[in-house]
PDB file of C-alpha atoms in Angstrom:
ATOM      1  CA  UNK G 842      21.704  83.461  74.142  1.00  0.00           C
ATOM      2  CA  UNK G 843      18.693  83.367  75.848  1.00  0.00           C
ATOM      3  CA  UNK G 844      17.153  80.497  77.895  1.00  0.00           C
ATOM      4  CA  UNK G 845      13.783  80.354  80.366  1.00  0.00           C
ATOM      5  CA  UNK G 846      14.246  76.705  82.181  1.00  0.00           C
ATOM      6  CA  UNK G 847      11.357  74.846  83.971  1.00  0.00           C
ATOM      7  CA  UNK G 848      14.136  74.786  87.044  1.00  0.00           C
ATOM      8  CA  UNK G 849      12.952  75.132  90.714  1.00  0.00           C
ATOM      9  CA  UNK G 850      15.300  75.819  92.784  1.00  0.00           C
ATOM     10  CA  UNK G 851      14.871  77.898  96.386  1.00  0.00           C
ATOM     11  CA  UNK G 852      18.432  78.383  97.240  1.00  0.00           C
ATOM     12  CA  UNK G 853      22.077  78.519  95.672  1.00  0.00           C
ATOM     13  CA  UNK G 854      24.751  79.592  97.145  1.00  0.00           C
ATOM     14  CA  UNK G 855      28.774  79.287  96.824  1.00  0.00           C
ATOM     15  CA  UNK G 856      32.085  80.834  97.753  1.00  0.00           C
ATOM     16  CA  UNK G 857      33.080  83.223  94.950  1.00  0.00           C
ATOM     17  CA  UNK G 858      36.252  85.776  94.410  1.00  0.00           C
ATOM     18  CA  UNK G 859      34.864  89.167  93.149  1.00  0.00           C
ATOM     19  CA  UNK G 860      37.150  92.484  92.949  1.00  0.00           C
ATOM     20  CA  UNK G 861      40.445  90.982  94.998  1.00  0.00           C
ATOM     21  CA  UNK G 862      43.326  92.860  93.503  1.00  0.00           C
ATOM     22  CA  UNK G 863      44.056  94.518  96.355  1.00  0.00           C
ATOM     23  CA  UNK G 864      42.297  92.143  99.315  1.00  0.00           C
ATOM     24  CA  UNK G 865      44.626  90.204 102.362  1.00  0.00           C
ATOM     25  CA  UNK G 866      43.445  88.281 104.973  1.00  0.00           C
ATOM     26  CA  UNK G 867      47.011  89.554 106.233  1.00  0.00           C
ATOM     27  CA  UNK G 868      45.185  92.033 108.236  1.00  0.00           C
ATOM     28  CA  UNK G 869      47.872  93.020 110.517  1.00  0.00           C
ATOM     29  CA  UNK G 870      49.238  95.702 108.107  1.00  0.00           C
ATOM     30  CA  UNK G 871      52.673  95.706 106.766  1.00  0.00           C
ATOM     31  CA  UNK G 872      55.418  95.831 109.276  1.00  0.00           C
ATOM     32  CA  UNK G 873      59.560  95.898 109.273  1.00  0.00           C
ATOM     33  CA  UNK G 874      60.575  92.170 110.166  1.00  0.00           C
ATOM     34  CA  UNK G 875      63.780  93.598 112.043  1.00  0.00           C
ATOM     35  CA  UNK G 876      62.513  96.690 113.802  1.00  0.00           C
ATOM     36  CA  UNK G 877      58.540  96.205 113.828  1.00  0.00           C
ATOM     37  CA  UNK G 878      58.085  99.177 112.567  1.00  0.00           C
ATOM     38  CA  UNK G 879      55.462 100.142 110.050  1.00  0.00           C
ATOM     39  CA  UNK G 880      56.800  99.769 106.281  1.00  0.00           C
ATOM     40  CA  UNK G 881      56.837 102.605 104.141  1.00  0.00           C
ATOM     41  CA  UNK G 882      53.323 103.221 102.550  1.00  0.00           C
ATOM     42  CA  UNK G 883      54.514 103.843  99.081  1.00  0.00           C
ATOM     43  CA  UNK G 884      57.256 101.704  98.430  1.00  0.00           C
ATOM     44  CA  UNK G 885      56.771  98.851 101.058  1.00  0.00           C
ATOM     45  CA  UNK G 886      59.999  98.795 101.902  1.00  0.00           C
ATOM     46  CA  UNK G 887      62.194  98.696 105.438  1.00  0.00           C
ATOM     47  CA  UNK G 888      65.226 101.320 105.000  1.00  0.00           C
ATOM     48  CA  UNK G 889      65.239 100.491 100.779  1.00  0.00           C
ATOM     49  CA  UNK G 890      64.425  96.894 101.234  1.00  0.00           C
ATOM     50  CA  UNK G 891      61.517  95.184 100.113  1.00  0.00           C
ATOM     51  CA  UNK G 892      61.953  92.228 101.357  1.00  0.00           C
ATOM     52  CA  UNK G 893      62.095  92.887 104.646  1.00  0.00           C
ATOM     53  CA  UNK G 894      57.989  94.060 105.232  1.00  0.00           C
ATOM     54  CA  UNK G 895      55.476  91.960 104.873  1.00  0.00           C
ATOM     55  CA  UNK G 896      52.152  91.942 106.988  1.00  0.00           C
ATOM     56  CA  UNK G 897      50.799  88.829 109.319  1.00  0.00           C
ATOM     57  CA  UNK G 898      47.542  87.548 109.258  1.00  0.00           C
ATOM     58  CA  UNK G 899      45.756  87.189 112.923  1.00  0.00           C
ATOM     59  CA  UNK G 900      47.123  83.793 113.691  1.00  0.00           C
ATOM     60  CA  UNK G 901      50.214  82.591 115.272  1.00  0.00           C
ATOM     61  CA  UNK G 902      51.137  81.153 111.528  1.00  0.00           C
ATOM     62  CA  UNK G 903      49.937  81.117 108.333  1.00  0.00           C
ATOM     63  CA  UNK G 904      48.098  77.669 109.181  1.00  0.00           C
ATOM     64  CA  UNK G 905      46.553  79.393 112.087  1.00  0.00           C
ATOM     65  CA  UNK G 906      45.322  82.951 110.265  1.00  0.00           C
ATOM     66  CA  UNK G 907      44.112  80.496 107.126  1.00  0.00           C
ATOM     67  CA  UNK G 908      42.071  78.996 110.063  1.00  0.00           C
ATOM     68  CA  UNK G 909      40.825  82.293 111.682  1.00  0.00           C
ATOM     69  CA  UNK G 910      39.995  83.476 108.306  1.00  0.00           C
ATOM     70  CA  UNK G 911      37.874  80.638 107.392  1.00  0.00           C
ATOM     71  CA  UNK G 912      36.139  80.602 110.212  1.00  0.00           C
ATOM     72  CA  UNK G 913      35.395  84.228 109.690  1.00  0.00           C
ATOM     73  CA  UNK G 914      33.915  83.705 106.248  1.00  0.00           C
ATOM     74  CA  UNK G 915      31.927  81.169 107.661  1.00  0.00           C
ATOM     75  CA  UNK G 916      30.607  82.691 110.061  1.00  0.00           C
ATOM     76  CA  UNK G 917      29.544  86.291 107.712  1.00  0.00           C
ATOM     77  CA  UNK G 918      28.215  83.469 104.727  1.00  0.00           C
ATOM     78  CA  UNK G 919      25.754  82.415 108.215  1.00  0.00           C
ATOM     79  CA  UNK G 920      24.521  85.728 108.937  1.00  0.00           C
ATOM     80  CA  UNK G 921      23.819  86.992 105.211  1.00  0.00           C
ATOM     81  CA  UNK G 922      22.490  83.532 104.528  1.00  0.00           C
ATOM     82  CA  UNK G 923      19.641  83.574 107.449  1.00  0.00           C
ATOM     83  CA  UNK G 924      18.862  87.269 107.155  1.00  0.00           C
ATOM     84  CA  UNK G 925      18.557  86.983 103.360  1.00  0.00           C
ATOM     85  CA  UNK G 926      14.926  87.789 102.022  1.00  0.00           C
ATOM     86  CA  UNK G 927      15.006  88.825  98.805  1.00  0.00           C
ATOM     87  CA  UNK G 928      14.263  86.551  96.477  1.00  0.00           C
ATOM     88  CA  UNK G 929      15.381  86.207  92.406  1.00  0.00           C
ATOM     89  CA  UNK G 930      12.945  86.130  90.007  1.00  0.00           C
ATOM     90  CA  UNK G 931      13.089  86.330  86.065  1.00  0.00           C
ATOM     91  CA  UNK G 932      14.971  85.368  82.712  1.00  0.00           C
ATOM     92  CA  UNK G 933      17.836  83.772  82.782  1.00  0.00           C
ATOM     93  CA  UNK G 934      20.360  85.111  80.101  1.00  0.00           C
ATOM     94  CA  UNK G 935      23.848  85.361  79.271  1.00  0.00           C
ATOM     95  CA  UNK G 936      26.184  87.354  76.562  1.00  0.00           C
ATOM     96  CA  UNK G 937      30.698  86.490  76.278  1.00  0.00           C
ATOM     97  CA  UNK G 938      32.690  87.560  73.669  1.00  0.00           C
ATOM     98  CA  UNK G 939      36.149  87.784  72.605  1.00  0.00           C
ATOM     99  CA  UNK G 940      37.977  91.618  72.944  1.00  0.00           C
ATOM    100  CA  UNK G 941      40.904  92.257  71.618  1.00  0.00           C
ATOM    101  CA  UNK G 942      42.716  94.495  74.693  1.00  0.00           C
ATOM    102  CA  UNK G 943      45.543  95.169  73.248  1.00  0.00           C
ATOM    103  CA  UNK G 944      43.832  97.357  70.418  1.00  0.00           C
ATOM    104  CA  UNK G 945      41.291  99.694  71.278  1.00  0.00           C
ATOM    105  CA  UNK G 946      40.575 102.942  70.752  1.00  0.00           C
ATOM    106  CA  UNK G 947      40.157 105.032  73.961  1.00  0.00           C
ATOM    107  CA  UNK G 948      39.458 108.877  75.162  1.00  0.00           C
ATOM    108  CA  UNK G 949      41.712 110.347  77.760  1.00  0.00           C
ATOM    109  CA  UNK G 950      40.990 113.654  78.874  1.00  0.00           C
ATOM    110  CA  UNK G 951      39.742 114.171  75.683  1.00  0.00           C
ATOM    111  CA  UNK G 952      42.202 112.724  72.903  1.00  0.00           C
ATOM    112  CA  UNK G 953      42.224 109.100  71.559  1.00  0.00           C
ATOM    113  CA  UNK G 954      45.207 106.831  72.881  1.00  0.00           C
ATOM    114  CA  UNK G 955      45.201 103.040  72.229  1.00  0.00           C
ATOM    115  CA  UNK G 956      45.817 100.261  74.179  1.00  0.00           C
ATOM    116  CA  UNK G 957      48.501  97.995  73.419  1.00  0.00           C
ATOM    117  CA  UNK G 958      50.237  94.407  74.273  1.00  0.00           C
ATOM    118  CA  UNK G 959      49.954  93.450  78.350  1.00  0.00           C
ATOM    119  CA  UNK G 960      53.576  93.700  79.954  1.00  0.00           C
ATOM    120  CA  UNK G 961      55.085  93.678  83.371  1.00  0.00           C
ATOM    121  CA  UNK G 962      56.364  96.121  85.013  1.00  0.00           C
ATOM    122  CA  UNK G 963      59.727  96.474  87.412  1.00  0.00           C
ATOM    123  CA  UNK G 964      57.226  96.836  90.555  1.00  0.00           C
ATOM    124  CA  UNK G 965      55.787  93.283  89.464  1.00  0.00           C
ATOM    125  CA  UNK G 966      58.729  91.721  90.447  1.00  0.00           C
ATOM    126  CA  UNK G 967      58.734  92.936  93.963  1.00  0.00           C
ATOM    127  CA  UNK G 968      55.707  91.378  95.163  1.00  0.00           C
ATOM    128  CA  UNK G 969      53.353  92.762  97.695  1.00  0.00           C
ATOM    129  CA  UNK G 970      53.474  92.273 101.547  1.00  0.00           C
ATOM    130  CA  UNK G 971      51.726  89.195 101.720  1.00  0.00           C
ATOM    131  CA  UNK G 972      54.778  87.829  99.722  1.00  0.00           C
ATOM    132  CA  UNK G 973      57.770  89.725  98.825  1.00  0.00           C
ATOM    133  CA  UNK G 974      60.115  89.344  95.723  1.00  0.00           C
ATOM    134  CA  UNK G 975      64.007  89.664  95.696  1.00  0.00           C
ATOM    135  CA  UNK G 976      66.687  91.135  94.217  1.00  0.00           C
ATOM    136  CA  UNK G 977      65.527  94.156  96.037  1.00  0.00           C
ATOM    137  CA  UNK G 978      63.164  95.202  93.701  1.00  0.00           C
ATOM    138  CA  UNK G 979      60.388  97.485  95.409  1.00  0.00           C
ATOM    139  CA  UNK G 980      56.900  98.886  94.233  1.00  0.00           C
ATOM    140  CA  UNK G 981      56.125 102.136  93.357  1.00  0.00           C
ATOM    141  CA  UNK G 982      58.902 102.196  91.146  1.00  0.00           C
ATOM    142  CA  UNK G 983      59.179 103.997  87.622  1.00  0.00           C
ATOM    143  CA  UNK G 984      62.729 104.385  86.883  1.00  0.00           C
ATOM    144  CA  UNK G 985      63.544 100.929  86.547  1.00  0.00           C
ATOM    145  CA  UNK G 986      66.781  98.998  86.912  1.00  0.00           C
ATOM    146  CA  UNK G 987      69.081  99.082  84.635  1.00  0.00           C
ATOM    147  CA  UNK G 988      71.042  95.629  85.003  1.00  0.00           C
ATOM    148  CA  UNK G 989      67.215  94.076  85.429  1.00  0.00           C
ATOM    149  CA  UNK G 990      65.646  95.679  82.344  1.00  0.00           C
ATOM    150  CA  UNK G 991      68.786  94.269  80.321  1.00  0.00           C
ATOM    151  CA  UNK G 992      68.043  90.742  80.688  1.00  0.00           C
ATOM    152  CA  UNK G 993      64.494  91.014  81.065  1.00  0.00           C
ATOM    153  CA  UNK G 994      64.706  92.512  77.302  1.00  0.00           C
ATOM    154  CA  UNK G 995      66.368  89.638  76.100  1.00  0.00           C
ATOM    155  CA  UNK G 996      63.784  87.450  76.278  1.00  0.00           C
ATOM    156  CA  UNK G 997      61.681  90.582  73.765  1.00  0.00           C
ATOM    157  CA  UNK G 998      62.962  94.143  73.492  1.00  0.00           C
ATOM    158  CA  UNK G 999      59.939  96.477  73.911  1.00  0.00           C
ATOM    159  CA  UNK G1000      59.231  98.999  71.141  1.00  0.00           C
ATOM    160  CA  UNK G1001      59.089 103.232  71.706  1.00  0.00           C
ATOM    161  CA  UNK G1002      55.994 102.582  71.367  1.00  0.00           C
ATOM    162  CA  UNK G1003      55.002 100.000  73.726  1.00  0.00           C
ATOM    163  CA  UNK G1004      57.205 101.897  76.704  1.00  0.00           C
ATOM    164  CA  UNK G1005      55.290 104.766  76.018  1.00  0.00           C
ATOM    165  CA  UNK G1006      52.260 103.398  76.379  1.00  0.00           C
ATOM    166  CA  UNK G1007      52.751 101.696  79.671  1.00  0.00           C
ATOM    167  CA  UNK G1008      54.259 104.871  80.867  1.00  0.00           C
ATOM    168  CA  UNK G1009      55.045 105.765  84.114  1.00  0.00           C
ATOM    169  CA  UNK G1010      55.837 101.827  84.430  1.00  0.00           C
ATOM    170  CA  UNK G1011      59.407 100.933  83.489  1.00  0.00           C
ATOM    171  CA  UNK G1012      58.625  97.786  81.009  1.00  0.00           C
ATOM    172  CA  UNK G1013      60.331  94.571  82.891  1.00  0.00           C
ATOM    173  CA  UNK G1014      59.195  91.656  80.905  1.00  0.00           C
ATOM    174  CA  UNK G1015      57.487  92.244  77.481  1.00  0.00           C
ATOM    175  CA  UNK G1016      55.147  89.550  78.055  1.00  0.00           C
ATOM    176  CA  UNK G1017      52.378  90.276  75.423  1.00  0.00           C
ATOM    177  CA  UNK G1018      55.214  90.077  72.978  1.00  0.00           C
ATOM    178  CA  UNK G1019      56.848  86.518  74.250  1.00  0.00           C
ATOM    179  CA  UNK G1020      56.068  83.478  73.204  1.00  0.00           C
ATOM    180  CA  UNK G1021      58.721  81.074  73.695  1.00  0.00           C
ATOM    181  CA  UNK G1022      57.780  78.265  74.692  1.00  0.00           C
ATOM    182  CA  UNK G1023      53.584  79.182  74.411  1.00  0.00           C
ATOM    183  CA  UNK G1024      52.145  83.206  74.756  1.00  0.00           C
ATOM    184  CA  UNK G1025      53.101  84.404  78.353  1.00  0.00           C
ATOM    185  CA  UNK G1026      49.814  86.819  78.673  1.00  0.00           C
ATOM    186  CA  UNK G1027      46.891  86.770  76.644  1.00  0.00           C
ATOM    187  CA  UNK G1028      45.692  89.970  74.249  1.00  0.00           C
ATOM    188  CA  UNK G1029      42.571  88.373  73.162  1.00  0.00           C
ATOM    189  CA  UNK G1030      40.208  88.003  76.349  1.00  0.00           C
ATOM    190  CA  UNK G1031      36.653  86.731  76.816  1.00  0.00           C
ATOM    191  CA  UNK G1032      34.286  89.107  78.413  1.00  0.00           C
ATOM    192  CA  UNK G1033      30.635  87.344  79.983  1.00  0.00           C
ATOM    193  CA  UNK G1034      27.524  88.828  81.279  1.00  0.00           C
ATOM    194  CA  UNK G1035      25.027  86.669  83.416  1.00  0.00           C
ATOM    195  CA  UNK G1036      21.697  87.710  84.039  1.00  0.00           C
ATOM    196  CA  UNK G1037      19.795  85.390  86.715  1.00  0.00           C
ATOM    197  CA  UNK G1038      16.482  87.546  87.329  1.00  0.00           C
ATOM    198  CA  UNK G1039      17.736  90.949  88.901  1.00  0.00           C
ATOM    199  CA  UNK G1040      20.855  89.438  89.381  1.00  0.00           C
ATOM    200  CA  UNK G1041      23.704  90.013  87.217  1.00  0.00           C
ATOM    201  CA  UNK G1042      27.052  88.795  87.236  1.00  0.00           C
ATOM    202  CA  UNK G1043      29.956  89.925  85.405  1.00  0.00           C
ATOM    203  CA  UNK G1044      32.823  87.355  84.448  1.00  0.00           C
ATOM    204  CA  UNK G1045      36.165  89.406  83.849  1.00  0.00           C
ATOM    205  CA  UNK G1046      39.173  87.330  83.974  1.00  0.00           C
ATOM    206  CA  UNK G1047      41.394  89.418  86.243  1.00  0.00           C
ATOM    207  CA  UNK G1048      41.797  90.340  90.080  1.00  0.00           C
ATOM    208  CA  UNK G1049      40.195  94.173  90.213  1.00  0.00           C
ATOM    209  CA  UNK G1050      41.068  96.422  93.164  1.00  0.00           C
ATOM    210  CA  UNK G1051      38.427  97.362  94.856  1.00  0.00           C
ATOM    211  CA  UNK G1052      38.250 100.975  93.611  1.00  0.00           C
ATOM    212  CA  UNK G1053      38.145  99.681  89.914  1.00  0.00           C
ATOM    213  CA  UNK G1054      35.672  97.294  90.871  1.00  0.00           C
ATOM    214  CA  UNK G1055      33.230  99.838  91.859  1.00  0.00           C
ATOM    215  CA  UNK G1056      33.739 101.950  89.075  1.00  0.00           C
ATOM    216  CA  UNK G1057      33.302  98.642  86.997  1.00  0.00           C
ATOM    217  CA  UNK G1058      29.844  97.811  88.849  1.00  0.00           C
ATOM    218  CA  UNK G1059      28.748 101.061  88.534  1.00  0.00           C
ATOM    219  CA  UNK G1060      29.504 101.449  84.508  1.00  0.00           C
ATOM    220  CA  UNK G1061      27.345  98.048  84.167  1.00  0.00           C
ATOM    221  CA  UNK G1062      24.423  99.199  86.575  1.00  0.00           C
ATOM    222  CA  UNK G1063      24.141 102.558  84.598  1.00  0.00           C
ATOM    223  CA  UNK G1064      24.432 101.080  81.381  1.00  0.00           C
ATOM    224  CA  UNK G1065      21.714  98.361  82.182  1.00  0.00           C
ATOM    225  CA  UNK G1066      19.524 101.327  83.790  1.00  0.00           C
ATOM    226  CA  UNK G1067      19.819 103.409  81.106  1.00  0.00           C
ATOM    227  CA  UNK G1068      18.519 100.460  78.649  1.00  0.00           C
ATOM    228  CA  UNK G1069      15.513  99.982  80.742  1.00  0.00           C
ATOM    229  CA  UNK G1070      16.501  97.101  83.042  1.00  0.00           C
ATOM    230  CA  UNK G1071      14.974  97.218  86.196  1.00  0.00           C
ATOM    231  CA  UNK G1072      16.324  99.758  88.912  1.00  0.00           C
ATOM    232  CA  UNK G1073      16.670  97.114  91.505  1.00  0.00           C
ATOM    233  CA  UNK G1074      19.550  95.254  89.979  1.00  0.00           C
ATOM    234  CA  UNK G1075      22.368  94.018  91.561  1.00  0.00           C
ATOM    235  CA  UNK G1076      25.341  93.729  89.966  1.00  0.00           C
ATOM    236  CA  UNK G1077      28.431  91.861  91.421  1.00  0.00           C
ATOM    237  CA  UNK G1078      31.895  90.803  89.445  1.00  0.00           C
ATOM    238  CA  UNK G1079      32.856  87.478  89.583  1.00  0.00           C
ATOM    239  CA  UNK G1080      36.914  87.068  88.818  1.00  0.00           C
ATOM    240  CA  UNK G1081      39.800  84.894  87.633  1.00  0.00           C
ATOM    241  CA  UNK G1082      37.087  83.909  84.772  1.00  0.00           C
ATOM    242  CA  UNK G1083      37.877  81.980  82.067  1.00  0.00           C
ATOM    243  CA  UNK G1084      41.371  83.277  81.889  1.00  0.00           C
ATOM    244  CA  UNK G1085      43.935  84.932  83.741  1.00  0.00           C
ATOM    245  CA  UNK G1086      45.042  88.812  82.919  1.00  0.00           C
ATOM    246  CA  UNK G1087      46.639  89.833  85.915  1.00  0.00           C
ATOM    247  CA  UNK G1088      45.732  92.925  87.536  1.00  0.00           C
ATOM    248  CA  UNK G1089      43.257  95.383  87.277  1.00  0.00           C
ATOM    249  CA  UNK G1090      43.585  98.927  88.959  1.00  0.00           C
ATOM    250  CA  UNK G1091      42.209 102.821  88.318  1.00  0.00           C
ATOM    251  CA  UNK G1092      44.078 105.592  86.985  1.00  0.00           C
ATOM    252  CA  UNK G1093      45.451 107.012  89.747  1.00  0.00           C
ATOM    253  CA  UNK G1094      46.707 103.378  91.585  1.00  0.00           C
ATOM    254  CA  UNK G1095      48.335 103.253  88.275  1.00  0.00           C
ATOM    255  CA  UNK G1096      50.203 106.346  88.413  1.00  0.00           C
ATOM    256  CA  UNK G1097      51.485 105.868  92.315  1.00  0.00           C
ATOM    257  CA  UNK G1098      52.257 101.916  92.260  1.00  0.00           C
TER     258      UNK G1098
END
């Protein structure tokens, strides 16, 4: 719908999460908790164990880095804050609906493949460095375990179909397909576009890594370009929206983790 309010207001601002699938304030980089060693970069793991790397913030503890962090936000929010001079001007608007994810029609290096049901994948259950899993299960991994898989599948044994469309990830937990005791992941998921003057926001209920994100930004700005908006748009994502989908990556961070 659209809306044009007799609202002044000079300033709003606020804290928001945008594309943070792959963001840490554990900024130390991952490192071997017995040797201090660097992790490997694929797996994350310390000589086939996950669950010995993890990275450290810049504090002494987490209590301390939370601290540092803040403080660091604060401090950047300051600066952008005081040097800001652009100011927003024009229609306020909005457009959400409700997409089905987990059937659409898509080209892929030019045939049509389909998206299906969300699941969760072996390397799910290992974590990431800021907080590693057990069991020894380690990312990058798209073999799969065979005693794992087994009682993951209990809960819903995925199809042909389904494995082959999540391919190269090994299927864990067929969570689009589980409902016991409520639907684990959703299918259905709202999709929102804000406009406030030449700023527009888009609501996606996910955490995007940050190379997705820009592709996602730059898909909107073109499409808005190309349908006359004006040139001097700026387009940010706004996350965790409305509902929670998990993770959002490329292609390629697909195919390696």
């Amino acid at each position: 719908g659209d809306t044009s309010p007799s609202l002044h207001v000079e300033e709003i601002a606020a804290f928001g999460q945008s594309n943070e699938g792959d963001v840490s304030p554990n900024i130390l980089g991952p490192r071997c908790s017995d040797t201090g060693k660097q992790c490997d970069a694929i797996s994350s793991t310390c000589n086939g164990q996950n669950e010995k790397c993890y990275s450290p913030g810049p504090g002494k503890d987490m209590f301390d880095s939370t601290r540092i962090i803040g403080e660091r936000q604060y401090m950047k929010a300051k600066e952008l804050y005081k040097d800001a001079k652009t100011p927003i001007s024009g229609d306020i608007q909005f457009r959400h609906s409700f997409v089905d994810y987990s059937n659409i029609t898509v080209t892929v290096n030019g045939s049509k493949k389909h998206t299906c049901s969300p699941a969760m994948g072996d390397s799910f259950a290992a974590g990431t460095i800021d907080g590693t899993g057990a069991f020894n299960f380690r990312q990058n991994d798209t073999t799969g375990n065979e005693f794992w898989d087994f009682v993951g599948h209990i809960l819903h044994n995925p199809t042909k179909e389904q494995k082959e469309c999540h391919h190269p990830k090994p299927i864990l937990l067929d969570t689009g397909s589980i409902d016991i005791p409520y639907p684990w992941q959703p299918k259905i998921i709202p999709i929102q576009l804000l406009r406030v003057g030449q700023l527009v926001i888009i609501a996606v209920p996910g955490e995007f890594t940050t190379m997705s994100g820009r592709f996602l930004r730059d898909a909107v700005q073109k499409k808005l370009t190309d349908n006359g908006f004006t040139k001097d748009a700026v387009v940010v994502i706004a996350g965790l929206a409305n509902t929670y989908s998990d993770y959002i990556t490329t292609y390629h961070e697909y195919q390696v983790y």
